[in-house]
PDB file of C-alpha atoms and ligand atoms in Angstrom:
ATOM      1  CA  MET A  25     -16.431   4.882   7.506  1.00 56.00           C
ATOM      2  CA  GLY A  26     -15.294   7.935   5.585  1.00 89.00           C
ATOM      3  CA  LEU A  27     -13.459   7.585   2.293  1.00 95.00           C
ATOM      4  CA  PHE A  28     -10.280   8.854   3.950  1.00 95.00           C
ATOM      5  CA  THR A  29     -10.557   6.477   6.907  1.00 96.00           C
ATOM      6  CA  PRO A  30      -8.421   3.329   6.792  1.00 97.00           C
ATOM      7  CA  ASP A  31      -9.940   0.152   8.229  1.00 97.00           C
ATOM      8  CA  LEU A  32      -6.608  -0.686   9.840  1.00 98.00           C
ATOM      9  CA  TYR A  33      -3.522   1.333  10.684  1.00 97.00           C
ATOM     10  CA  TYR A  34      -0.078  -0.108  11.430  1.00 98.00           C
ATOM     11  CA  SER A  35       3.399   1.317  11.928  1.00 97.00           C
ATOM     12  CA  ASP A  36       4.747  -0.638   8.934  1.00 97.00           C
ATOM     13  CA  VAL A  37       3.986  -3.644   6.732  1.00 98.00           C
ATOM     14  CA  LEU A  38       5.878  -6.036   9.004  1.00 97.00           C
ATOM     15  CA  ALA A  39       3.500  -5.160  11.842  1.00 97.00           C
ATOM     16  CA  ILE A  40       0.338  -6.076   9.899  1.00 98.00           C
ATOM     17  CA  ASP A  41      -1.667  -8.790  11.672  1.00 98.00           C
ATOM     18  CA  LEU A  42      -2.116 -11.305   8.852  1.00 98.00           C
ATOM     19  CA  ALA A  43      -4.409 -13.538  10.915  1.00 97.00           C
ATOM     20  CA  ASP A  44      -6.749 -10.574  11.377  1.00 98.00           C
ATOM     21  CA  LEU A  45      -6.764  -9.934   7.627  1.00 98.00           C
ATOM     22  CA  ARG A  46      -7.585 -13.602   7.000  1.00 97.00           C
ATOM     23  CA  ALA A  47     -10.414 -13.369   9.522  1.00 97.00           C
ATOM     24  CA  ARG A  48     -11.784 -10.438   7.491  1.00 97.00           C
ATOM     25  CA  GLY A  49     -11.806 -12.674   4.405  1.00 98.00           C
ATOM     26  CA  VAL A  50      -8.803 -11.005   2.769  1.00 98.00           C
ATOM     27  CA  ARG A  51      -6.448 -13.150   0.694  1.00 98.00           C
ATOM     28  CA  ALA A  52      -5.123 -10.684  -1.897  1.00 98.00           C
ATOM     29  CA  LEU A  53      -2.947  -7.663  -1.083  1.00 98.00           C
ATOM     30  CA  LEU A  54      -2.570  -4.675  -3.410  1.00 98.00           C
ATOM     31  CA  VAL A  55       0.591  -3.110  -2.047  1.00 98.00           C
ATOM     32  CA  ASP A  56       2.047   0.346  -2.596  1.00 97.00           C
ATOM     33  CA  LEU A  57       5.817   0.646  -3.135  1.00 96.00           C
ATOM     34  CA  ASP A  58       7.152   4.110  -2.289  1.00 94.00           C
ATOM     35  CA  ASN A  59       7.371   4.740   1.438  1.00 94.00           C
ATOM     36  CA  THR A  60       5.274   1.624   2.091  1.00 97.00           C
ATOM     37  CA  LEU A  61       7.664  -1.217   1.174  1.00 97.00           C
ATOM     38  CA  LEU A  62      10.781   0.895   0.604  1.00 95.00           C
ATOM     39  CA  PRO A  63      11.780   4.445   1.461  1.00 92.00           C
ATOM     40  CA  ARG A  64      11.327   6.582  -1.624  1.00 85.00           C
ATOM     41  CA  ASP A  65      15.053   7.304  -1.859  1.00 81.00           C
ATOM     42  CA  THR A  66      16.334   3.711  -1.658  1.00 85.00           C
ATOM     43  CA  ASN A  67      16.342   0.699  -3.899  1.00 81.00           C
ATOM     44  CA  VAL A  68      17.396  -2.044  -1.535  1.00 90.00           C
ATOM     45  CA  VAL A  69      15.035  -4.925  -0.839  1.00 95.00           C
ATOM     46  CA  THR A  70      15.987  -5.897   2.703  1.00 94.00           C
ATOM     47  CA  PRO A  71      16.079  -9.482   4.022  1.00 96.00           C
ATOM     48  CA  GLU A  72      13.187  -8.494   6.332  1.00 95.00           C
ATOM     49  CA  LEU A  73      11.088  -7.518   3.328  1.00 96.00           C
ATOM     50  CA  ARG A  74      11.938 -10.732   1.485  1.00 97.00           C
ATOM     51  CA  GLY A  75      11.038 -12.588   4.646  1.00 97.00           C
ATOM     52  CA  TRP A  76       7.692 -10.799   4.810  1.00 98.00           C
ATOM     53  CA  ALA A  77       6.946 -11.747   1.195  1.00 98.00           C
ATOM     54  CA  GLY A  78       7.677 -15.374   2.118  1.00 97.00           C
ATOM     55  CA  THR A  79       5.448 -15.151   5.176  1.00 97.00           C
ATOM     56  CA  LEU A  80       2.600 -13.826   3.026  1.00 97.00           C
ATOM     57  CA  GLU A  81       2.950 -16.708   0.633  1.00 96.00           C
ATOM     58  CA  ASP A  82       3.108 -19.264   3.440  1.00 97.00           C
ATOM     59  CA  ALA A  83      -0.037 -17.730   4.938  1.00 96.00           C
ATOM     60  CA  GLY A  84      -1.853 -18.189   1.624  1.00 97.00           C
ATOM     61  CA  PHE A  85      -1.893 -14.576   0.463  1.00 98.00           C
ATOM     62  CA  VAL A  86      -1.242 -13.389  -3.076  1.00 98.00           C
ATOM     63  CA  ALA A  87       0.170  -9.914  -3.642  1.00 98.00           C
ATOM     64  CA  CYS A  88       0.556  -7.331  -6.368  1.00 98.00           C
ATOM     65  CA  LEU A  89       2.476  -4.065  -6.343  1.00 98.00           C
ATOM     66  CA  VAL A  90       0.229  -1.195  -7.394  1.00 98.00           C
ATOM     67  CA  SER A  91       2.431   1.850  -7.868  1.00 95.00           C
ATOM     68  CA  ASN A  92       2.000   5.264  -9.414  1.00 93.00           C
ATOM     69  CA  ASN A  93       5.704   4.957 -10.196  1.00 89.00           C
ATOM     70  CA  TRP A  94       6.884   3.499 -13.496  1.00 89.00           C
ATOM     71  CA  HIS A  95      10.683   3.467 -13.160  1.00 90.00           C
ATOM     72  CA  ASP A  96      12.838   0.298 -13.372  1.00 90.00           C
ATOM     73  CA  ARG A  97      12.710   0.185  -9.596  1.00 90.00           C
ATOM     74  CA  VAL A  98       9.084  -1.009  -9.420  1.00 94.00           C
ATOM     75  CA  PHE A  99       9.817  -3.877 -11.810  1.00 94.00           C
ATOM     76  CA  GLU A 100      12.917  -4.878  -9.827  1.00 94.00           C
ATOM     77  CA  VAL A 101      11.104  -4.862  -6.492  1.00 95.00           C
ATOM     78  CA  ALA A 102       8.084  -6.800  -7.794  1.00 96.00           C
ATOM     79  CA  ASP A 103      10.480  -9.362  -9.239  1.00 96.00           C
ATOM     80  CA  ALA A 104      12.572  -9.619  -6.052  1.00 96.00           C
ATOM     81  CA  LEU A 105       9.468 -10.200  -3.907  1.00 97.00           C
ATOM     82  CA  GLY A 106       7.606 -12.459  -6.337  1.00 97.00           C
ATOM     83  CA  PHE A 107       4.686 -10.004  -6.464  1.00 98.00           C
ATOM     84  CA  GLY A 108       2.551  -9.157  -9.482  1.00 97.00           C
ATOM     85  CA  LEU A 109       2.840  -5.608 -10.770  1.00 98.00           C
ATOM     86  CA  VAL A 110       0.607  -2.806 -11.997  1.00 97.00           C
ATOM     87  CA  PRO A 111       2.830   0.261 -12.537  1.00 95.00           C
ATOM     88  CA  LYS A 112       1.769   3.780 -13.579  1.00 95.00           C
ATOM     89  CA  ALA A 113      -1.350   3.183 -11.548  1.00 96.00           C
ATOM     90  CA  LEU A 114      -2.833   6.715 -11.359  1.00 96.00           C
ATOM     91  CA  LYS A 115      -4.160   6.023  -7.861  1.00 96.00           C
ATOM     92  CA  PRO A 116      -6.707   6.881  -6.476  1.00 96.00           C
ATOM     93  CA  LEU A 117      -8.417   6.103  -9.798  1.00 96.00           C
ATOM     94  CA  PRO A 118      -9.916   2.591  -9.762  1.00 97.00           C
ATOM     95  CA  PHE A 119      -8.433   1.102 -12.951  1.00 97.00           C
ATOM     96  CA  ALA A 120      -5.142  -0.169 -11.552  1.00 97.00           C
ATOM     97  CA  PHE A 121      -6.757  -1.677  -8.453  1.00 98.00           C
ATOM     98  CA  ARG A 122      -9.269  -3.488 -10.672  1.00 98.00           C
ATOM     99  CA  LYS A 123      -6.448  -4.712 -12.917  1.00 98.00           C
ATOM    100  CA  ALA A 124      -4.484  -5.964  -9.917  1.00 98.00           C
ATOM    101  CA  MET A 125      -7.526  -7.836  -8.578  1.00 98.00           C
ATOM    102  CA  ARG A 126      -7.985  -9.454 -11.994  1.00 98.00           C
ATOM    103  CA  LEU A 127      -4.303 -10.473 -12.021  1.00 98.00           C
ATOM    104  CA  LEU A 128      -4.683 -12.050  -8.581  1.00 98.00           C
ATOM    105  CA  GLY A 129      -8.069 -13.631  -9.273  1.00 98.00           C
ATOM    106  CA  ALA A 130      -9.631 -11.745  -6.374  1.00 98.00           C
ATOM    107  CA  GLY A 131     -12.524  -9.329  -5.862  1.00 98.00           C
ATOM    108  CA  PRO A 132     -13.217  -6.390  -3.541  1.00 98.00           C
ATOM    109  CA  ALA A 133     -14.447  -8.621  -0.709  1.00 98.00           C
ATOM    110  CA  THR A 134     -11.206 -10.611  -0.644  1.00 98.00           C
ATOM    111  CA  SER A 135      -8.710  -7.802  -1.358  1.00 98.00           C
ATOM    112  CA  ALA A 136      -6.950  -5.239   0.794  1.00 98.00           C
ATOM    113  CA  VAL A 137      -5.009  -2.146  -0.210  1.00 98.00           C
ATOM    114  CA  VAL A 138      -1.828  -1.542   1.778  1.00 98.00           C
ATOM    115  CA  GLY A 139      -0.273   1.909   1.490  1.00 98.00           C
ATOM    116  CA  ASP A 140       1.072   5.018   3.186  1.00 97.00           C
ATOM    117  CA  GLN A 141      -1.150   7.696   1.658  1.00 95.00           C
ATOM    118  CA  LEU A 142      -4.751   8.598   2.418  1.00 96.00           C
ATOM    119  CA  PHE A 143      -5.240  10.431  -0.869  1.00 95.00           C
ATOM    120  CA  THR A 144      -4.077   7.625  -3.160  1.00 96.00           C
ATOM    121  CA  ASP A 145      -4.043   4.212  -1.482  1.00 97.00           C
ATOM    122  CA  ILE A 146      -6.773   4.552   1.129  1.00 98.00           C
ATOM    123  CA  LEU A 147      -9.163   6.733  -0.896  1.00 97.00           C
ATOM    124  CA  GLY A 148      -8.806   4.450  -3.938  1.00 98.00           C
ATOM    125  CA  GLY A 149      -9.361   1.297  -1.894  1.00 98.00           C
ATOM    126  CA  ASN A 150     -12.346   2.678  -0.020  1.00 98.00           C
ATOM    127  CA  MET A 151     -14.026   3.840  -3.253  1.00 97.00           C
ATOM    128  CA  LEU A 152     -13.958   0.216  -4.467  1.00 98.00           C
ATOM    129  CA  GLY A 153     -15.048  -1.237  -1.125  1.00 98.00           C
ATOM    130  CA  LEU A 154     -11.744  -2.982  -0.391  1.00 98.00           C
ATOM    131  CA  THR A 155     -10.283  -3.427   3.067  1.00 98.00           C
ATOM    132  CA  THR A 156      -7.831  -0.562   3.547  1.00 98.00           C
ATOM    133  CA  VAL A 157      -4.606  -0.773   5.547  1.00 98.00           C
ATOM    134  CA  LEU A 158      -2.622   2.391   6.223  1.00 98.00           C
ATOM    135  CA  VAL A 159       1.044   2.230   7.237  1.00 98.00           C
ATOM    136  CA  GLU A 160       3.256   5.076   8.384  1.00 95.00           C
ATOM    137  CA  PRO A 161       5.534   6.411   5.617  1.00 94.00           C
ATOM    138  CA  LEU A 162       9.050   4.933   5.777  1.00 93.00           C
ATOM    139  CA  SER A 163      10.773   8.246   5.068  1.00 86.00           C
ATOM    140  CA  THR A 164      10.013  11.915   4.981  1.00 77.00           C
ATOM    141  CA  SER A 165      11.417  12.084   1.460  1.00 76.00           C
ATOM    142  CA  ASP A 166       8.454  12.650  -0.846  1.00 76.00           C
ATOM    143  CA  LEU A 167       7.351  14.551  -3.918  1.00 80.00           C
ATOM    144  CA  PRO A 168       6.499  18.224  -3.160  1.00 82.00           C
ATOM    145  CA  HIS A 169       2.748  17.792  -3.670  1.00 81.00           C
ATOM    146  CA  THR A 170       2.821  14.709  -1.429  1.00 83.00           C
ATOM    147  CA  LEU A 171       4.494  16.682   1.339  1.00 83.00           C
ATOM    148  CA  LEU A 172       1.653  19.169   1.160  1.00 84.00           C
ATOM    149  CA  LEU A 173      -0.924  16.383   1.318  1.00 88.00           C
ATOM    150  CA  ARG A 174       0.863  14.950   4.375  1.00 87.00           C
ATOM    151  CA  LEU A 175      -0.118  18.038   6.336  1.00 86.00           C
ATOM    152  CA  ILE A 176      -3.763  17.440   5.460  1.00 89.00           C
ATOM    153  CA  GLU A 177      -3.406  13.724   6.238  1.00 90.00           C
ATOM    154  CA  ARG A 178      -2.260  14.527   9.758  1.00 88.00           C
ATOM    155  CA  ARG A 179      -5.443  16.536  10.267  1.00 88.00           C
ATOM    156  CA  LEU A 180      -7.654  13.764   8.870  1.00 90.00           C
ATOM    157  CA  LEU A 181      -6.017  11.098  11.039  1.00 91.00           C
ATOM    158  CA  ALA A 182      -6.382  13.343  14.060  1.00 86.00           C
ATOM    159  CA  ASP A 183      -5.145  11.401  17.081  1.00 82.00           C
ATOM    160  CA  ARG A 184      -5.434   7.955  15.533  1.00 91.00           C
ATOM    161  CA  GLN A 185      -2.416   5.793  16.331  1.00 92.00           C
ATOM    162  CA  PRO A 186      -1.123   2.581  14.714  1.00 94.00           C
ATOM    163  CA  LEU A 187      -2.452  -0.696  16.194  1.00 93.00           C
ATOM    164  CA  ALA A 188       1.096  -2.095  16.236  1.00 93.00           C
TER     165      ALA A 188
HETATM  166 MG1   MG B 227       3.465   5.548  -1.134  1.00 80.55          MG
END
């Protein structure tokens, strides 16, 4: 598997097959915020998202937000979902992922990164040997450099389509 290749690819977080993750030995999720859980331009934690957080907990998963963002928003969302938080993460560098795994009491074999970007979430997770789960970005609103990287991402993903 290449460093830019996600192990799994879904349309959004709600579509992730949690039983499959369990079967892979995963019990800790390191989850991106912007355009993974919420569109970059909104602040509203939907009932569906709260429901998903509850489902995770019921299924025995622990979760931590790992975000390159550091605004109040990340703290509010982590709080609303009952997730741990590592802000200002500097993904794809490994420090924040390691910190999140420490917070959750998990290691690379039992952790998965969930995110919408190959160059931050997936690259960072693959470098540490975590299971990597790509989701499609929730909005096309992104930082200018991210929009540029999206063009390259499309090339790297080629014709790969979400599993669900
Ligand atoms: Mg993102």
